[in-house]
Coordinates of C-alpha atoms and ligand atoms in Angstrom, one line a residue:
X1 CA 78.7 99.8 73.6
X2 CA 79.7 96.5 75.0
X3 CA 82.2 96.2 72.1
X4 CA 84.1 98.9 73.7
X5 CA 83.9 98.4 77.5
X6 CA 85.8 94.9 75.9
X7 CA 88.0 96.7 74.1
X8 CA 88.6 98.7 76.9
X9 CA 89.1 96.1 79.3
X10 CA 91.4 94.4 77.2
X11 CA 93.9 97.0 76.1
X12 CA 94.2 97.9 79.8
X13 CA 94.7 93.8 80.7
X14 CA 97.6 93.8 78.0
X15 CA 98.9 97.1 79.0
X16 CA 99.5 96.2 83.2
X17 CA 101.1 92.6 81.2
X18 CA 103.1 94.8 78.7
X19 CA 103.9 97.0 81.5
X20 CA 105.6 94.6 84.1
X21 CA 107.3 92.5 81.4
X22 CA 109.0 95.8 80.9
X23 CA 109.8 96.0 84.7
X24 CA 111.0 92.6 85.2
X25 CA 113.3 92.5 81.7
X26 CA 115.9 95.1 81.8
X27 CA 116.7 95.8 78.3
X28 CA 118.1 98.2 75.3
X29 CA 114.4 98.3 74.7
X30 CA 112.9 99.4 77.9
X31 CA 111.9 102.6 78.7
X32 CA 111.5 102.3 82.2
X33 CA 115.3 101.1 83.1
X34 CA 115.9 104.6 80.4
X35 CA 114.5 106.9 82.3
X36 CA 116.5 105.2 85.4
X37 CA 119.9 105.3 83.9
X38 CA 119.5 108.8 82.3
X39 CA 118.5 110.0 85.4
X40 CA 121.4 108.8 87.4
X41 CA 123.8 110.1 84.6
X42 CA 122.4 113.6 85.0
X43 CA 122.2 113.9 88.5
X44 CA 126.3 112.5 88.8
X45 CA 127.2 115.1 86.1
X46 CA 124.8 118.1 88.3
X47 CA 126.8 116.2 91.6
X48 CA 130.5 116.4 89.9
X49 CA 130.3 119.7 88.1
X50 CA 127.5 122.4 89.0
X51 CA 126.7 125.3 87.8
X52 CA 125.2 126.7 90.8
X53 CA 127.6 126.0 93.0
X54 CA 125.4 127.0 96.4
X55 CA 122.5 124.9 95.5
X56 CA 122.4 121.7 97.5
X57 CA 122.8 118.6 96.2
X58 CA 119.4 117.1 97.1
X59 CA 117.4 120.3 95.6
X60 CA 114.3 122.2 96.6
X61 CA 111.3 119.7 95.4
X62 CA 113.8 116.7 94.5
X63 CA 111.7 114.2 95.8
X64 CA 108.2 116.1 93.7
X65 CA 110.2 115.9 91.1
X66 CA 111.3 112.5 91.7
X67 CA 107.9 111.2 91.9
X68 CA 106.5 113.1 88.8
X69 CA 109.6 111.4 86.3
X70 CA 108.0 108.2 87.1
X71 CA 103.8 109.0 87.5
X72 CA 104.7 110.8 84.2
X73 CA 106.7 107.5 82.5
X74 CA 103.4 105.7 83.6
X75 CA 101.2 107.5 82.1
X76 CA 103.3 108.1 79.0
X77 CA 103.6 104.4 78.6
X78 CA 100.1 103.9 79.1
X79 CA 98.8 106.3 76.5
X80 CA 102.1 105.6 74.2
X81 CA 101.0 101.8 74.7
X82 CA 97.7 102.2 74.0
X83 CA 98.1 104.5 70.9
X84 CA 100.3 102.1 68.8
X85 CA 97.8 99.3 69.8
X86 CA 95.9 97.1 67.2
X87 CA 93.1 98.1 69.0
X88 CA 93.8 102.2 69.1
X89 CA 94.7 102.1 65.3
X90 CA 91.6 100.2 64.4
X91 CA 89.4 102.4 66.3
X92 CA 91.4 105.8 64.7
X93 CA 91.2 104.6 61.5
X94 CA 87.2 103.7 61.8
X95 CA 87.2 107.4 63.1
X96 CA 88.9 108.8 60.1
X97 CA 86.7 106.5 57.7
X98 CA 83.8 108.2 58.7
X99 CA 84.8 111.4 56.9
X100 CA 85.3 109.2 54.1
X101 CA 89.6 109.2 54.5
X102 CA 90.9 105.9 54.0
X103 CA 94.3 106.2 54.1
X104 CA 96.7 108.5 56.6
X105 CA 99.8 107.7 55.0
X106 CA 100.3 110.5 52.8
X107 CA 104.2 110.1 52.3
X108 CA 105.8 106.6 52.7
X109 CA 109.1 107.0 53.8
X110 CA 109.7 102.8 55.3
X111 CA 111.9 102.5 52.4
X112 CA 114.3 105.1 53.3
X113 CA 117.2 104.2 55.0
X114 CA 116.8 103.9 58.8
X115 CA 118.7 107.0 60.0
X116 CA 117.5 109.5 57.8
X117 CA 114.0 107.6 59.2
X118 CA 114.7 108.5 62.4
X119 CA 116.0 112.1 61.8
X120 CA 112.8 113.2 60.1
X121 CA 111.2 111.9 62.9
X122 CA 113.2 113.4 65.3
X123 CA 112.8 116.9 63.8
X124 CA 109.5 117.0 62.5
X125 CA 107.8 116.0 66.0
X126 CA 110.6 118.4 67.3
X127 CA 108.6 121.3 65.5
X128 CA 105.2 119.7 66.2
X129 CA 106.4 120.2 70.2
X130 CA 107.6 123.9 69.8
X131 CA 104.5 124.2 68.3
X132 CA 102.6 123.1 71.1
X133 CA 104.3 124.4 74.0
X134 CA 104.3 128.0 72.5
X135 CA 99.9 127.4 72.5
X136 CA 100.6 126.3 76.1
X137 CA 102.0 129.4 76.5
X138 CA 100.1 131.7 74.6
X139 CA 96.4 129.7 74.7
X140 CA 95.4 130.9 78.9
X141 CA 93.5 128.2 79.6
X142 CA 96.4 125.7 78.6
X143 CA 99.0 128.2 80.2
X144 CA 96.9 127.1 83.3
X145 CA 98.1 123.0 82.8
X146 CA 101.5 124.4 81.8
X147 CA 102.2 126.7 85.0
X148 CA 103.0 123.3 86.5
X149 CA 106.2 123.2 84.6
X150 CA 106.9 126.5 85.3
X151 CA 106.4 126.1 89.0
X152 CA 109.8 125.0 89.2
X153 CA 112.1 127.5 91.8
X154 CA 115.4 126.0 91.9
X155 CA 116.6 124.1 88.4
X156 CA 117.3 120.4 88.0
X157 CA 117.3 117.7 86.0
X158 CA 113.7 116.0 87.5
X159 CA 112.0 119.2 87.1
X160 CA 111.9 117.8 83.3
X161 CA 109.1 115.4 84.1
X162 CA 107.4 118.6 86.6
X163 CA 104.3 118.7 84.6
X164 CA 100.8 118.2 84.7
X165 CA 99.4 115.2 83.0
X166 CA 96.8 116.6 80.7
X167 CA 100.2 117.5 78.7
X168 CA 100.7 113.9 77.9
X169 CA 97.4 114.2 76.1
X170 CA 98.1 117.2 74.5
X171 CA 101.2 116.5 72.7
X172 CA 100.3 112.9 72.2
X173 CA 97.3 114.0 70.3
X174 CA 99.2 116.9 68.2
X175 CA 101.9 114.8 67.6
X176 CA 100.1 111.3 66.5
X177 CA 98.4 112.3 63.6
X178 CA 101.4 114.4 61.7
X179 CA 103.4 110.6 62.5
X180 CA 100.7 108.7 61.0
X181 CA 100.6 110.1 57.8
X182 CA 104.3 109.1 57.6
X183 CA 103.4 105.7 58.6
X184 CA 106.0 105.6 61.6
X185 CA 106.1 102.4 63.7
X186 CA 106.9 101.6 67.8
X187 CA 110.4 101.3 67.2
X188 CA 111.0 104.3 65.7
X189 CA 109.0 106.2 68.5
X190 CA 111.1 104.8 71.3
X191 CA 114.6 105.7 70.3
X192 CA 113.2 109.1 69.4
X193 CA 111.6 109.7 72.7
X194 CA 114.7 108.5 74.4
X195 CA 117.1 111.1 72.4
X196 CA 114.4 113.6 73.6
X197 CA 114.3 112.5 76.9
X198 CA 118.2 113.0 77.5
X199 CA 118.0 116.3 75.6
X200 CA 115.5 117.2 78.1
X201 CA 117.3 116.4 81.5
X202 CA 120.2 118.3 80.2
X203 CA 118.4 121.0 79.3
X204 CA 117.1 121.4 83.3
X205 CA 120.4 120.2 85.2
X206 CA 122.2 122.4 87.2
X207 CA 125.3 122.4 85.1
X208 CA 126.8 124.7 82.5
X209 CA 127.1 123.2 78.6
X210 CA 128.8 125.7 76.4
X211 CA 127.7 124.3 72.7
X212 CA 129.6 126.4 70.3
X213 CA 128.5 127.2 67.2
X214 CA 125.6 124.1 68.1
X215 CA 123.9 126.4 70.2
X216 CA 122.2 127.8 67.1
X217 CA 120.9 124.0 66.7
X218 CA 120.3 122.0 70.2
X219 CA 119.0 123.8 73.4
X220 CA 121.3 124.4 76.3
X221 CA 121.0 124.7 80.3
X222 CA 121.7 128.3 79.9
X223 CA 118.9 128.8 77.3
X224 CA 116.5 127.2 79.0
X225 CA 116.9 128.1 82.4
X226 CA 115.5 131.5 80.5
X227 CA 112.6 129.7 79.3
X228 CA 111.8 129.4 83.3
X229 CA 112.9 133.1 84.3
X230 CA 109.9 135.0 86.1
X231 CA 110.9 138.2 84.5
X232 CA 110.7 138.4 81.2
X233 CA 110.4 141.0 78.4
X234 CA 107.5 143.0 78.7
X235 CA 104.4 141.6 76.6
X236 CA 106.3 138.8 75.9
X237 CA 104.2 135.4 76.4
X238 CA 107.6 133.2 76.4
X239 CA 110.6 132.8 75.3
X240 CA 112.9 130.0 74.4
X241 CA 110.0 127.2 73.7
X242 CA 112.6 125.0 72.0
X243 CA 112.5 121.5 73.6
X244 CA 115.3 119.7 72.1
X245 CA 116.4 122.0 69.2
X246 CA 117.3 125.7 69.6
X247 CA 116.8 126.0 65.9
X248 CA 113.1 127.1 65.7
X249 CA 114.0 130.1 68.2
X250 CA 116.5 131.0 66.0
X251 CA 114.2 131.0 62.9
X252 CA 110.9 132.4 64.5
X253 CA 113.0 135.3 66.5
X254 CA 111.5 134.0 70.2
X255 CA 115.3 133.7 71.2
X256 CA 115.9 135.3 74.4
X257 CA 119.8 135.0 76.7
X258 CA 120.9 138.5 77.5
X259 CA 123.1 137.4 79.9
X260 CA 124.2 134.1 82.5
X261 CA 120.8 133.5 83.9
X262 CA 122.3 130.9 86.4
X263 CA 121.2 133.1 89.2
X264 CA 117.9 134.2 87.8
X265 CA 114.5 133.8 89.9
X266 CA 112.6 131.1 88.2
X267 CA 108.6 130.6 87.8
X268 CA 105.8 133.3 87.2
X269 CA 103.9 136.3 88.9
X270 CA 103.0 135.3 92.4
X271 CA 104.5 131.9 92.1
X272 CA 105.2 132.1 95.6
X273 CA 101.2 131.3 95.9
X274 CA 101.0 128.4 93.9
X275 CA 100.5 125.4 95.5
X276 CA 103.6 123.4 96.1
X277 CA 102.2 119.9 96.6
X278 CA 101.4 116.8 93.4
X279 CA 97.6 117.0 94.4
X280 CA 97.7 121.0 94.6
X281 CA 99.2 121.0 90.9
X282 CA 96.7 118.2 90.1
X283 CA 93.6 120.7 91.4
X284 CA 94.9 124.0 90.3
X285 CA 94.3 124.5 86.6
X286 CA 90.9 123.0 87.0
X287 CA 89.8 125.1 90.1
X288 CA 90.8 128.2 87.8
X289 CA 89.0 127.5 84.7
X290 CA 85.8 125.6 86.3
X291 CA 85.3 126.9 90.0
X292 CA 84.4 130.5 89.9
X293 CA 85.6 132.5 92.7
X294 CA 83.5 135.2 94.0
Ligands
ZN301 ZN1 107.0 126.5 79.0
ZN302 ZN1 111.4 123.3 81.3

């Protein structure tokens, strides 16, 4: 036991050092100054050319939104750090060992050339996400967790990072093991992410992006802002769960744009009731599932 309060202690020591070198050296390599610049690129390009035109610059929630992007970075670094640490992999693979498996790494693909690397990568954890967020949808006590997301009113780039944090876990955890067995390494996961993470603020800002024929391949504005529409087609449990690729709506026929839908209303039944503060969000899925109301 004492073995892992110290292993404990000392990935969390390494993680606040790992975590302010990161801070204090802006670099290519830093996440943190990332999430920064993307954000100021999306919010000039919402300021310069909107889509919806009325909606003020400084939108419903901005400032929510604001301060999920970075409680969200810091706990995404932290379980991000923590999972590609010595100490994380050690402990998985003692985990795995138990069941007698010995090695993850059921396709090595290090000695393919860096891009294609990279694309795999990109589109296989791509599916692994679509994956997930249609559960989140469809599984009710995870649509609880999710409903953060979808609290969202008025569309913008920081609603991206609007969710609740057990989300981090649960894409973390469906997505680590699938990488594993391809043997991916830090590197690789941070350019990824960062791809994903622009994908993702375009797909919430408040401006138009007409695709072309690529809308059969990369998500859009105008397909999302669906994904976020209260009304939807009856007995449907969601539509449009692509996160950075369109693609998988295409193929699985859960597709849905039958018109603009800049002006639609955005959230869920009775969204109006939902609480509209972080702690309320924090609170909410677990008072539903573990406090029974008479
Ligand atoms: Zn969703
Ligand atoms: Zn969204």
């Amino acid at each position: 036991m004492t073995s892992y309060i110290e292993i404990i202690k000392n990935s969390y020591q390494s993680y606040a050092a790992y975590l302010w070198h990161e801070i204090s050296n802006p670099s290519w390599h830093n996440y943190f100054y990332w999430l920064i610049l993307l954000s100021v690129a999306a919010m000039t390009l919402e300021w310069m050319f909107p889509w919806r035109k009325q909606q003020a610059k400084i939108r419903e929630d901005f400032w929510l939104d604001a301060f999920y992007m970075f409680f969200n970075f810091f706990l995404f670094s932290l379980i991000a750090y923590n999972a590609i640490s010595d100490v994380f992999v050690k402990l998985f693979n003692d985990f795995l060992s138990w069941f007698g498996i010995h090695n993850l790494v059921a396709l090595e693909i290090s000695n393919w050339p860096g891009w294609v690397q990279l694309l795999v990568m990109f589109i296989l954890r791509d599916f692994i996400q679509w994956n997930v967020h249609r559960m989140l949808h469809f599984v009710p006590s995870l649509w609880e967790f999710h409903k953060v997301h979808h609290s969202v009113q008025q569309m913008g780039f920081a609603a991206h990072l609007r969710y609740h944090f057990m989300e981090t876990f649960i894409y973390r955890a469906a997505e680590y093991i699938p990488l594993a067995m391809i043997g991916f390494g830090l590197q690789d996961f941070f350019i990824v992410h960062i791809i994903a993470l622009a994908i993702g603020h375009l797909n919430h800002s408040n401006i138009y992006l007409p695709l072309g024929p690529l809308q059969y391949l990369f998500n859009s504005p105008q397909m999302h802002i669906w994904h976020h529409a209260e009304h939807l087609p009856p007995k449907s449990y969601g539509v449009n769960f692509g996160l950075s690729l369109s693609l998988w709506d295409y193929l699985f026929k859960t597709v849905y744009m039958p018109s603009s839908g800049r002006d639609e209303e955005l959230g869920f039944e009775q969204v109006q009731a939902y609480p509209k503060s972080f702690m309320g969000h924090l609170v909410a899925p677990f008072k539903k599932l573990f406090v029974k109301t008479p």
